[in-house]
Each structure stands twice: as structure tokens, then as C-alpha cells.
Amino acid sequence: MGVISKDVGIDLGTSNIRIHVRGKGIVLSEPTVVAINKITGEVLAVGNQAKEMLGRTPDNIVALKPLKDGVIADFGATKMLIQTLISRVIPKSLFSRPRIVISIPSEITDVEERAVEGVAYKAGKDVYLMEEVMAAAIGAGIQVEQPEGSMIIDIGGGTSEMAVLSLGGIVVSHSIRVAGEKLDKDIVEYIKRTFNVIIGEGEAEEVKKQIGAATSAMTEEKVNIKGRNLTTGLPETITVTTEDIRLAMSDSLNEIMRVIKLTLEQTPPELAADIMAKGIVLSGACSQIKNLDRFISNETGMPVYFAENPSECVIRGVGMSLDSIEVLKKAVKTKKDN
């Protein structure tokens, strides 16, 4: 089995970027955030350091998330982010424009696809684009080459991807720009509407992780969060419950569920029977919301299982493609630098 030298795999997520170097494994996992000096254009911080600056910068510095809904919203910032992180994980003495495999949502436009290619070309020699859902399936351990149906649902920060695979290809797939960050915004809006208090999306994300649930929980959990009262303008601490967070997320989770059902409706009967027997695999960081597997199982009537380390499935799949030319040729679209 052949291998490609100087390979770098990138899971360019809306919320987090992960980098895999062939022979070393996953070498970096940090927030997809970059801080830039607006006057000089200098990159001041990326990843964890930049995330700490969100909402706390003076006028001459901007800390931003350069991706929105799974695609590049700020080309320049994304380019600087990727170049900075690649130079961090590959010693400069060895850095000579590596080949790059980068994951993309399955339903991005040609313009969005070219934007990803353009960013990757700045750091790499050859660029390979790999659909996230295929990478997630390979990383989750699904035997995608087998002549039988498998289904995976990957819920990340910007997009939710669902696909039925067989014989090494995607039979049916859908991508929806409703995922973790949309759920965070839903929580912010719900608390604003219900409690007349505004909180940041960072606080909303933490509440979602701590007590969020996709179905009503038998044990109600509570957490105190700090925000600003919209009437008085003063800081205020409120108490929210699991049921509050479930209600806040319900519309978006129902929209994700609608697309899951659509995917199943479009699946050939023989493959649907295979999925019923084997179950649906859940991956992605946001798939770990409490009771989400139960919610999907109740709605579809099918067993649902979590992949091992759900948040790392895409980057593991990208990394596995780096080790095999056969896997790479079948799984990716190839774009070569001229």
C-alpha cells in the first residue's frame, strides 16, 4: 500500500480546526479563531489564544471566526490561520509546501469550494478536497467499501451532514447549515426572550454542554449563568434548567431531524434494510448533546450509536486517507497546483 510523503490533513471546522500530520497523528486541535491588528494586518494570535480575545479587544485589534456555517467567510483571515498553524506543527527546516487533504461540507457551492482550494494552495503544493461525511464515516470505522448500506450523521459547529454509503461511495447525502453554533444562538435568543437577559455565545455553548438535552430529561439539572439585564443594563445572574435549553434548541433539532428523515426516504429499500440492521452512527462534536441518540432513534425507529471519540472522526478519516493512495483516490476530489 503506497503512502504520500509530507502530507497534512486538515479538518477546517467552523468552531475548531484540527491538523493531522502523516506519521504523527493528530498534532493540533484548536478553536477556529484568529486575532489581527487592523492597522498593520499582523496576526497577533490564533486558536486558543485568539478565542480568549473574543469580545475583549481594543479598537485596533479584531478577533474573529473566519468560517461561517462550514464555509469561508473571511478569505484573508482563514489563509493566515492555516499558514500559521501549519508552520507551528511542521518545523520550518522541513516545511516545503506539503500536500494537503482538507475536509469540505458535501453541498458547498463551486465558489465556496474554490475559496477552500485557494486558501489551501497558499500553504500546500497539491490540494485534495474530501467530503466531511466520507471522512467522518472512515474515521468512525465504517467499512465504506462493503456492498451494504451504512448511514452516518455528522453534527459539527457549522453544518450537519448525513449520508448513506455503499461500495465506497455516497448514495444519498444532505448537508444543512444548522449545527452547534446555531444551537448556541438559539440559546442566546431564548434567554433574551424569556429572561430579558443577554448572554454571550460562549456562555451559551457552555450551558449547552453542561445541561443541554435533546429530549426531556428524567433528572432536571440547573445552572447559574451571568448576563446583562436588557432593561437596567446591569449584570444579572439567572438560573436556567435542562428544559429551558431543550426548548431553546427544539426548532433547530427538529430541522436537523427533518433532513435525516429526508435522507432515509431517498435511500433504496435494500440499503435501508441494512441500516435498520446495523443502526445509524453519530459523529461530530455537537452529536454529544445528551439524549440526541435517543431523540433520533425515537423519530426514525432505528438504532443509533455514537462513534468512538465523535469529535475526531473527520480528522481521523482525513488522516487515514493520507496513509493510502487507494483510499485517497476514491474518497477525494483532486486539485493539483499548476
mmCIF file of C-alpha atoms in Angstrom:
data_model
loop_
_atom_site.group_PDB
_atom_site.id
_atom_site.type_symbol
_atom_site.label_atom_id
_atom_site.label_comp_id
_atom_site.label_asym_id
_atom_site.label_seq_id
_atom_site.Cartn_x
_atom_site.Cartn_y
_atom_site.Cartn_z
ATOM 1 C CA MET A 1 0.000 0.000 0.000
ATOM 2 C CA GLY A 2 1.536 3.278 -1.101
ATOM 3 C CA VAL A 3 1.863 6.380 1.008
ATOM 4 C CA ILE A 4 2.159 10.078 0.257
ATOM 5 C CA SER A 5 5.075 11.960 1.777
ATOM 6 C CA LYS A 6 4.854 15.331 3.520
ATOM 7 C CA ASP A 7 1.107 15.043 3.954
ATOM 8 C CA VAL A 8 -1.036 17.264 6.148
ATOM 9 C CA GLY A 9 -4.710 16.620 6.808
ATOM 10 C CA ILE A 10 -6.969 19.461 7.920
ATOM 11 C CA ASP A 11 -10.453 19.362 9.397
ATOM 12 C CA LEU A 12 -11.349 23.006 8.825
ATOM 13 C CA GLY A 13 -14.366 23.245 11.097
ATOM 14 C CA THR A 14 -16.475 26.292 11.847
ATOM 15 C CA SER A 15 -15.708 26.010 15.557
ATOM 16 C CA ASN A 16 -12.442 24.062 15.646
ATOM 17 C CA ILE A 17 -9.560 23.303 13.318
ATOM 18 C CA ARG A 18 -7.695 20.013 13.645
ATOM 19 C CA ILE A 19 -4.475 19.075 11.883
ATOM 20 C CA HIS A 20 -3.107 15.585 11.218
ATOM 21 C CA VAL A 21 0.477 15.057 10.055
ATOM 22 C CA ARG A 22 1.209 11.737 8.388
ATOM 23 C CA GLY A 23 3.268 9.560 10.691
ATOM 24 C CA LYS A 24 2.484 11.679 13.748
ATOM 25 C CA GLY A 25 -1.307 11.599 14.019
ATOM 26 C CA ILE A 26 -3.435 14.487 15.263
ATOM 27 C CA VAL A 27 -0.966 17.181 16.266
ATOM 28 C CA LEU A 28 -3.271 20.162 16.792
ATOM 29 C CA SER A 29 -6.862 20.859 17.809
ATOM 30 C CA GLU A 30 -7.766 24.486 18.498
ATOM 31 C CA PRO A 31 -10.661 26.936 18.008
ATOM 32 C CA THR A 32 -11.030 28.368 14.506
ATOM 33 C CA VAL A 33 -10.347 31.921 15.658
ATOM 34 C CA VAL A 34 -7.744 34.478 14.595
ATOM 35 C CA ALA A 35 -6.812 37.861 16.122
ATOM 36 C CA ILE A 36 -5.454 40.503 13.741
ATOM 37 C CA ASN A 37 -4.074 44.013 14.133
ATOM 38 C CA LYS A 38 -6.402 46.040 11.891
ATOM 39 C CA ILE A 39 -3.764 48.701 11.243
ATOM 40 C CA THR A 40 -0.778 46.526 10.312
ATOM 41 C CA GLY A 41 -2.568 43.339 9.263
ATOM 42 C CA GLU A 42 -0.298 41.355 11.587
ATOM 43 C CA VAL A 43 -1.598 38.078 13.043
ATOM 44 C CA LEU A 44 -1.441 38.515 16.808
ATOM 45 C CA ALA A 45 -2.885 35.180 17.893
ATOM 46 C CA VAL A 46 -4.658 32.100 16.573
ATOM 47 C CA GLY A 47 -6.592 29.241 18.138
ATOM 48 C CA ASN A 48 -6.950 29.179 21.910
ATOM 49 C CA GLN A 49 -5.157 32.488 22.467
ATOM 50 C CA ALA A 50 -7.337 34.257 19.904
ATOM 51 C CA LYS A 51 -10.550 32.777 21.333
ATOM 52 C CA GLU A 52 -9.749 34.301 24.702
ATOM 53 C CA MET A 53 -9.728 37.704 22.983
ATOM 54 C CA LEU A 54 -13.251 37.426 21.517
ATOM 55 C CA GLY A 55 -15.296 40.399 22.701
ATOM 56 C CA ARG A 56 -12.360 41.795 24.695
ATOM 57 C CA THR A 57 -10.213 43.584 22.102
ATOM 58 C CA PRO A 58 -9.422 47.315 21.738
ATOM 59 C CA ASP A 59 -10.388 49.163 18.559
ATOM 60 C CA ASN A 60 -7.149 48.402 16.708
ATOM 61 C CA ILE A 61 -7.462 44.610 17.166
ATOM 62 C CA VAL A 62 -10.152 42.292 15.827
ATOM 63 C CA ALA A 63 -10.671 38.712 16.999
ATOM 64 C CA LEU A 64 -12.938 36.799 14.653
ATOM 65 C CA LYS A 65 -14.150 33.426 13.445
ATOM 66 C CA PRO A 66 -13.250 33.347 9.739
ATOM 67 C CA LEU A 67 -15.654 30.494 8.917
ATOM 68 C CA LYS A 68 -19.434 30.646 8.999
ATOM 69 C CA ASP A 69 -21.799 27.712 8.537
ATOM 70 C CA GLY A 70 -18.969 25.451 7.449
ATOM 71 C CA VAL A 71 -17.573 27.725 4.720
ATOM 72 C CA ILE A 72 -15.019 30.522 4.499
ATOM 73 C CA ALA A 73 -16.448 33.946 5.301
ATOM 74 C CA ASP A 74 -13.103 35.778 5.559
ATOM 75 C CA PHE A 75 -10.577 34.531 2.998
ATOM 76 C CA GLY A 76 -7.586 36.502 4.268
ATOM 77 C CA ALA A 77 -8.054 35.556 7.910
ATOM 78 C CA THR A 78 -8.544 31.877 7.046
ATOM 79 C CA LYS A 79 -5.366 31.877 4.945
ATOM 80 C CA MET A 80 -3.364 33.396 7.798
ATOM 81 C CA LEU A 81 -4.869 30.954 10.292
ATOM 82 C CA ILE A 82 -3.957 27.879 8.244
ATOM 83 C CA GLN A 83 -0.464 29.094 7.366
ATOM 84 C CA THR A 84 0.279 29.993 10.979
ATOM 85 C CA LEU A 85 -0.914 26.643 12.336
ATOM 86 C CA ILE A 86 0.844 24.550 9.692
ATOM 87 C CA SER A 87 4.115 26.377 10.351
ATOM 88 C CA ARG A 88 3.575 25.639 14.054
ATOM 89 C CA VAL A 89 3.251 21.855 13.615
ATOM 90 C CA ILE A 90 5.856 21.361 10.865
ATOM 91 C CA PRO A 91 9.410 22.550 11.679
ATOM 92 C CA LYS A 92 10.440 25.321 9.298
ATOM 93 C CA SER A 93 13.507 23.371 8.218
ATOM 94 C CA LEU A 94 11.171 20.677 6.884
ATOM 95 C CA PHE A 95 8.432 22.999 5.646
ATOM 96 C CA SER A 96 8.374 22.885 1.840
ATOM 97 C CA ARG A 97 4.735 23.201 0.843
ATOM 98 C CA PRO A 98 3.272 19.818 1.857
ATOM 99 C CA ARG A 99 0.414 18.066 0.135
ATOM 100 C CA ILE A 100 -2.833 18.864 1.887
ATOM 101 C CA VAL A 101 -6.086 16.942 2.290
ATOM 102 C CA ILE A 102 -8.811 19.226 3.616
ATOM 103 C CA SER A 103 -12.400 18.361 4.500
ATOM 104 C CA ILE A 104 -15.351 20.250 3.000
ATOM 105 C CA PRO A 105 -19.138 20.110 3.508
ATOM 106 C CA SER A 106 -20.864 17.934 0.914
ATOM 107 C CA GLU A 107 -23.132 20.634 -0.503
ATOM 108 C CA ILE A 108 -20.935 23.732 -0.722
ATOM 109 C CA THR A 109 -21.090 25.811 -3.883
ATOM 110 C CA ASP A 110 -18.375 25.927 -6.540
ATOM 111 C CA VAL A 111 -17.419 29.411 -5.351
ATOM 112 C CA GLU A 112 -17.083 28.203 -1.756
ATOM 113 C CA GLU A 113 -15.095 25.183 -2.919
ATOM 114 C CA ARG A 114 -12.679 27.393 -4.838
ATOM 115 C CA ALA A 115 -12.246 29.549 -1.735
ATOM 116 C CA VAL A 116 -11.135 26.497 0.260
ATOM 117 C CA GLU A 117 -8.754 25.486 -2.536
ATOM 118 C CA GLY A 118 -7.339 28.992 -2.718
ATOM 119 C CA VAL A 119 -6.601 29.085 0.990
ATOM 120 C CA ALA A 120 -5.006 25.637 0.961
ATOM 121 C CA TYR A 121 -2.829 26.451 -2.073
ATOM 122 C CA LYS A 122 -1.132 29.191 -0.061
ATOM 123 C CA ALA A 123 0.246 26.552 2.297
ATOM 124 C CA GLY A 124 0.408 23.394 0.192
ATOM 125 C CA LYS A 125 1.678 22.076 -3.146
ATOM 126 C CA ASP A 126 -1.185 19.744 -4.089
ATOM 127 C CA VAL A 127 -4.669 20.123 -2.618
ATOM 128 C CA TYR A 128 -7.145 17.288 -2.143
ATOM 129 C CA LEU A 129 -10.725 18.050 -1.123
ATOM 130 C CA MET A 130 -12.507 15.342 0.876
ATOM 131 C CA GLU A 131 -16.170 15.465 1.781
ATOM 132 C CA GLU A 132 -16.622 15.686 5.539
ATOM 133 C CA VAL A 133 -19.255 12.996 5.665
ATOM 134 C CA MET A 134 -16.994 10.467 3.906
ATOM 135 C CA ALA A 135 -14.085 11.396 6.169
ATOM 136 C CA ALA A 136 -16.338 11.026 9.220
ATOM 137 C CA ALA A 137 -17.510 7.594 8.077
ATOM 138 C CA ILE A 138 -13.957 6.343 7.522
ATOM 139 C CA GLY A 139 -12.844 7.850 10.843
ATOM 140 C CA ALA A 140 -15.786 6.243 12.639
ATOM 141 C CA GLY A 141 -14.642 2.828 11.487
ATOM 142 C CA ILE A 142 -17.458 2.216 8.998
ATOM 143 C CA GLN A 143 -16.443 -0.270 6.306
ATOM 144 C CA VAL A 144 -17.434 2.024 3.446
ATOM 145 C CA GLU A 145 -16.107 -0.368 0.773
ATOM 146 C CA GLN A 146 -18.586 -3.102 1.647
ATOM 147 C CA PRO A 147 -21.607 -3.806 -0.630
ATOM 148 C CA GLU A 148 -24.065 -2.862 2.089
ATOM 149 C CA GLY A 149 -25.704 0.300 3.329
ATOM 150 C CA SER A 150 -24.299 2.372 6.188
ATOM 151 C CA MET A 151 -25.559 5.705 7.486
ATOM 152 C CA ILE A 152 -23.661 8.386 9.349
ATOM 153 C CA ILE A 153 -24.817 11.685 10.792
ATOM 154 C CA ASP A 154 -22.050 14.183 11.498
ATOM 155 C CA ILE A 155 -23.103 17.242 13.522
ATOM 156 C CA GLY A 156 -20.352 19.804 13.870
ATOM 157 C CA GLY A 157 -20.153 23.507 14.601
ATOM 158 C CA GLY A 158 -21.410 24.928 11.306
ATOM 159 C CA THR A 159 -23.068 22.088 9.408
ATOM 160 C CA SER A 160 -24.922 18.845 9.983
ATOM 161 C CA GLU A 161 -24.125 16.208 7.375
ATOM 162 C CA MET A 162 -25.985 12.968 6.851
ATOM 163 C CA ALA A 163 -25.240 10.299 4.259
ATOM 164 C CA VAL A 164 -25.897 6.741 3.210
ATOM 165 C CA LEU A 165 -22.817 4.987 1.852
ATOM 166 C CA SER A 166 -22.192 1.743 -0.017
ATOM 167 C CA LEU A 167 -19.378 0.286 -2.148
ATOM 168 C CA GLY A 168 -17.025 3.150 -1.292
ATOM 169 C CA GLY A 169 -19.371 5.874 -2.475
ATOM 170 C CA ILE A 170 -22.102 8.192 -1.245
ATOM 171 C CA VAL A 171 -25.541 7.004 -2.328
ATOM 172 C CA VAL A 172 -27.624 9.747 -0.685
ATOM 173 C CA SER A 173 -26.386 12.765 1.239
ATOM 174 C CA HIS A 174 -27.622 16.068 2.572
ATOM 175 C CA SER A 175 -25.933 18.972 4.332
ATOM 176 C CA ILE A 176 -27.741 21.581 6.397
ATOM 177 C CA ARG A 177 -26.249 24.721 7.905
ATOM 178 C CA VAL A 178 -27.840 24.099 11.266
ATOM 179 C CA ALA A 179 -25.472 22.727 13.904
ATOM 180 C CA GLY A 180 -23.632 23.622 17.102
ATOM 181 C CA GLU A 181 -23.225 27.362 16.583
ATOM 182 C CA LYS A 182 -26.857 27.747 15.509
ATOM 183 C CA LEU A 183 -27.892 25.978 18.728
ATOM 184 C CA ASP A 184 -25.744 28.429 20.708
ATOM 185 C CA LYS A 185 -27.528 31.348 19.051
ATOM 186 C CA ASP A 186 -30.884 29.712 19.779
ATOM 187 C CA ILE A 187 -29.984 29.583 23.476
ATOM 188 C CA VAL A 188 -28.918 33.247 23.460
ATOM 189 C CA GLU A 189 -32.233 34.261 21.855
ATOM 190 C CA TYR A 190 -34.312 32.087 24.178
ATOM 191 C CA ILE A 191 -32.696 33.544 27.309
ATOM 192 C CA LYS A 192 -33.090 37.051 25.919
ATOM 193 C CA ARG A 193 -36.771 36.433 25.184
ATOM 194 C CA THR A 194 -37.590 34.519 28.366
ATOM 195 C CA PHE A 195 -35.420 36.206 30.999
ATOM 196 C CA ASN A 196 -34.791 39.630 29.418
ATOM 197 C CA VAL A 197 -31.076 38.938 29.842
ATOM 198 C CA ILE A 198 -28.394 38.900 27.168
ATOM 199 C CA ILE A 199 -25.522 36.400 27.368
ATOM 200 C CA GLY A 200 -22.606 35.704 25.059
ATOM 201 C CA GLU A 201 -22.455 32.756 22.673
ATOM 202 C CA GLY A 202 -19.523 31.378 24.670
ATOM 203 C CA GLU A 203 -21.698 31.162 27.772
ATOM 204 C CA ALA A 204 -24.484 29.598 25.710
ATOM 205 C CA GLU A 205 -22.102 26.933 24.420
ATOM 206 C CA GLU A 206 -21.017 26.051 27.966
ATOM 207 C CA VAL A 207 -24.633 25.775 29.137
ATOM 208 C CA LYS A 208 -25.421 23.542 26.157
ATOM 209 C CA LYS A 209 -22.542 21.228 27.053
ATOM 210 C CA GLN A 210 -23.356 21.166 30.763
ATOM 211 C CA ILE A 211 -27.119 20.643 30.850
ATOM 212 C CA GLY A 212 -28.396 20.629 27.265
ATOM 213 C CA ALA A 213 -30.575 17.695 26.185
ATOM 214 C CA ALA A 214 -32.465 16.783 23.033
ATOM 215 C CA THR A 215 -35.370 15.202 24.927
ATOM 216 C CA SER A 216 -36.953 15.865 28.292
ATOM 217 C CA ALA A 217 -34.652 14.551 30.985
ATOM 218 C CA MET A 218 -35.820 12.463 33.925
ATOM 219 C CA THR A 219 -33.497 14.445 36.197
ATOM 220 C CA GLU A 220 -33.754 18.203 35.763
ATOM 221 C CA GLU A 221 -30.408 19.955 36.014
ATOM 222 C CA LYS A 222 -29.858 23.633 36.732
ATOM 223 C CA VAL A 223 -27.005 26.052 36.203
ATOM 224 C CA ASN A 224 -26.424 29.713 37.037
ATOM 225 C CA ILE A 225 -25.222 31.986 34.251
ATOM 226 C CA LYS A 226 -24.253 35.630 34.229
ATOM 227 C CA GLY A 227 -25.515 38.149 31.711
ATOM 228 C CA ARG A 228 -26.736 41.710 31.326
ATOM 229 C CA ASN A 229 -30.293 42.754 32.059
ATOM 230 C CA LEU A 230 -31.685 44.458 28.961
ATOM 231 C CA THR A 231 -33.860 46.844 30.991
ATOM 232 C CA THR A 232 -31.441 48.015 33.673
ATOM 233 C CA GLY A 233 -28.214 47.433 31.751
ATOM 234 C CA LEU A 234 -26.731 45.896 34.903
ATOM 235 C CA PRO A 235 -25.120 42.469 35.363
ATOM 236 C CA GLU A 236 -27.546 39.775 36.480
ATOM 237 C CA THR A 237 -27.300 36.088 37.382
ATOM 238 C CA ILE A 238 -30.128 33.803 36.311
ATOM 239 C CA THR A 239 -30.848 30.105 36.749
ATOM 240 C CA VAL A 240 -31.704 28.015 33.693
ATOM 241 C CA THR A 241 -32.783 24.373 33.556
ATOM 242 C CA THR A 242 -32.362 21.446 31.205
ATOM 243 C CA GLU A 243 -35.914 22.037 29.984
ATOM 244 C CA ASP A 244 -35.090 25.668 29.151
ATOM 245 C CA ILE A 245 -32.182 24.576 26.983
ATOM 246 C CA ARG A 246 -34.208 21.799 25.346
ATOM 247 C CA LEU A 247 -36.928 24.285 24.414
ATOM 248 C CA ALA A 248 -34.330 26.729 23.100
ATOM 249 C CA MET A 249 -32.806 24.090 20.795
ATOM 250 C CA SER A 250 -36.002 22.307 19.747
ATOM 251 C CA ASP A 251 -36.681 24.115 16.455
ATOM 252 C CA SER A 252 -33.157 23.594 15.152
ATOM 253 C CA LEU A 253 -33.028 19.965 16.279
ATOM 254 C CA ASN A 254 -36.356 19.356 14.550
ATOM 255 C CA GLU A 255 -34.922 20.881 11.361
ATOM 256 C CA ILE A 256 -31.933 18.521 11.560
ATOM 257 C CA MET A 257 -34.364 15.663 12.118
ATOM 258 C CA ARG A 258 -36.379 16.673 9.037
ATOM 259 C CA VAL A 259 -33.289 16.327 6.836
ATOM 260 C CA ILE A 260 -32.348 12.990 8.441
ATOM 261 C CA LYS A 261 -35.811 11.667 7.542
ATOM 262 C CA LEU A 262 -35.481 13.076 4.021
ATOM 263 C CA THR A 263 -32.196 11.206 3.605
ATOM 264 C CA LEU A 264 -33.816 7.956 4.741
ATOM 265 C CA GLU A 265 -36.800 8.500 2.445
ATOM 266 C CA GLN A 266 -34.439 8.762 -0.530
ATOM 267 C CA THR A 267 -32.487 5.627 0.429
ATOM 268 C CA PRO A 268 -33.032 2.481 -1.708
ATOM 269 C CA PRO A 269 -35.003 -0.197 0.218
ATOM 270 C CA GLU A 270 -32.142 -2.713 0.232
ATOM 271 C CA LEU A 271 -29.771 -0.216 1.834
ATOM 272 C CA ALA A 272 -32.463 0.945 4.266
ATOM 273 C CA ALA A 273 -32.793 -2.652 5.453
ATOM 274 C CA ASP A 274 -29.027 -2.775 6.063
ATOM 275 C CA ILE A 275 -29.194 0.442 8.101
ATOM 276 C CA MET A 276 -32.091 -0.908 10.139
ATOM 277 C CA ALA A 277 -29.997 -3.965 10.974
ATOM 278 C CA LYS A 278 -26.740 -2.130 11.729
ATOM 279 C CA GLY A 279 -28.010 1.193 13.040
ATOM 280 C CA ILE A 280 -27.106 4.823 12.390
ATOM 281 C CA VAL A 281 -23.695 6.142 13.507
ATOM 282 C CA LEU A 282 -23.455 9.577 15.145
ATOM 283 C CA SER A 283 -20.293 11.682 14.943
ATOM 284 C CA GLY A 284 -19.242 15.299 15.354
ATOM 285 C CA ALA A 285 -18.665 17.399 18.459
ATOM 286 C CA CYS A 286 -22.275 18.556 18.690
ATOM 287 C CA SER A 287 -23.607 14.994 18.409
ATOM 288 C CA GLN A 288 -22.738 14.561 22.078
ATOM 289 C CA ILE A 289 -25.725 16.584 23.289
ATOM 290 C CA LYS A 290 -27.436 14.480 25.926
ATOM 291 C CA ASN A 291 -30.178 12.159 24.616
ATOM 292 C CA LEU A 292 -29.595 13.105 20.972
ATOM 293 C CA ASP A 293 -29.183 9.426 20.085
ATOM 294 C CA ARG A 294 -32.491 8.655 21.793
ATOM 295 C CA PHE A 295 -34.185 11.563 20.003
ATOM 296 C CA ILE A 296 -33.065 10.332 16.566
ATOM 297 C CA SER A 297 -33.881 6.708 17.374
ATOM 298 C CA ASN A 298 -37.402 7.593 18.565
ATOM 299 C CA GLU A 299 -38.076 9.627 15.416
ATOM 300 C CA THR A 300 -36.657 7.146 12.890
ATOM 301 C CA GLY A 301 -37.393 3.840 14.605
ATOM 302 C CA MET A 302 -33.759 2.800 14.033
ATOM 303 C CA PRO A 303 -30.959 2.025 16.473
ATOM 304 C CA VAL A 304 -28.449 4.867 16.856
ATOM 305 C CA TYR A 305 -24.870 4.560 18.092
ATOM 306 C CA PHE A 306 -22.104 7.022 18.888
ATOM 307 C CA ALA A 307 -18.791 6.685 17.100
ATOM 308 C CA GLU A 308 -15.702 6.435 19.283
ATOM 309 C CA ASN A 309 -14.407 9.967 20.005
ATOM 310 C CA PRO A 310 -17.141 11.586 17.865
ATOM 311 C CA SER A 311 -15.445 14.986 17.621
ATOM 312 C CA GLU A 312 -12.330 13.449 15.994
ATOM 313 C CA CYS A 313 -13.996 11.278 13.334
ATOM 314 C CA VAL A 314 -13.471 13.715 10.437
ATOM 315 C CA ILE A 315 -9.797 14.346 11.140
ATOM 316 C CA ARG A 316 -9.192 10.623 11.743
ATOM 317 C CA GLY A 317 -10.772 9.845 8.373
ATOM 318 C CA VAL A 318 -8.690 12.528 6.672
ATOM 319 C CA GLY A 319 -5.606 11.121 8.390
ATOM 320 C CA MET A 320 -6.383 7.581 7.236
ATOM 321 C CA SER A 321 -6.631 8.821 3.651
ATOM 322 C CA LEU A 322 -3.089 10.194 3.966
ATOM 323 C CA ASP A 323 -1.758 6.689 4.548
ATOM 324 C CA SER A 324 -3.293 5.089 1.468
ATOM 325 C CA ILE A 325 -3.278 6.271 -2.130
ATOM 326 C CA GLU A 326 -6.164 3.892 -2.859
ATOM 327 C CA VAL A 327 -8.348 5.409 -0.136
ATOM 328 C CA LEU A 328 -7.304 8.906 -1.183
ATOM 329 C CA LYS A 329 -8.167 8.415 -4.865
ATOM 330 C CA LYS A 330 -11.602 7.019 -4.059
ATOM 331 C CA ALA A 331 -12.513 9.488 -1.329
ATOM 332 C CA VAL A 332 -11.368 12.871 -2.585
ATOM 333 C CA LYS A 333 -11.575 15.324 -5.424
ATOM 334 C CA THR A 334 -8.019 16.051 -6.618
ATOM 335 C CA LYS A 335 -6.818 19.557 -7.435
ATOM 336 C CA LYS A 336 -3.191 19.982 -8.420
ATOM 337 C CA ASP A 337 -1.154 23.146 -8.309
ATOM 338 C CA ASN A 338 -0.060 24.131 -11.794
#
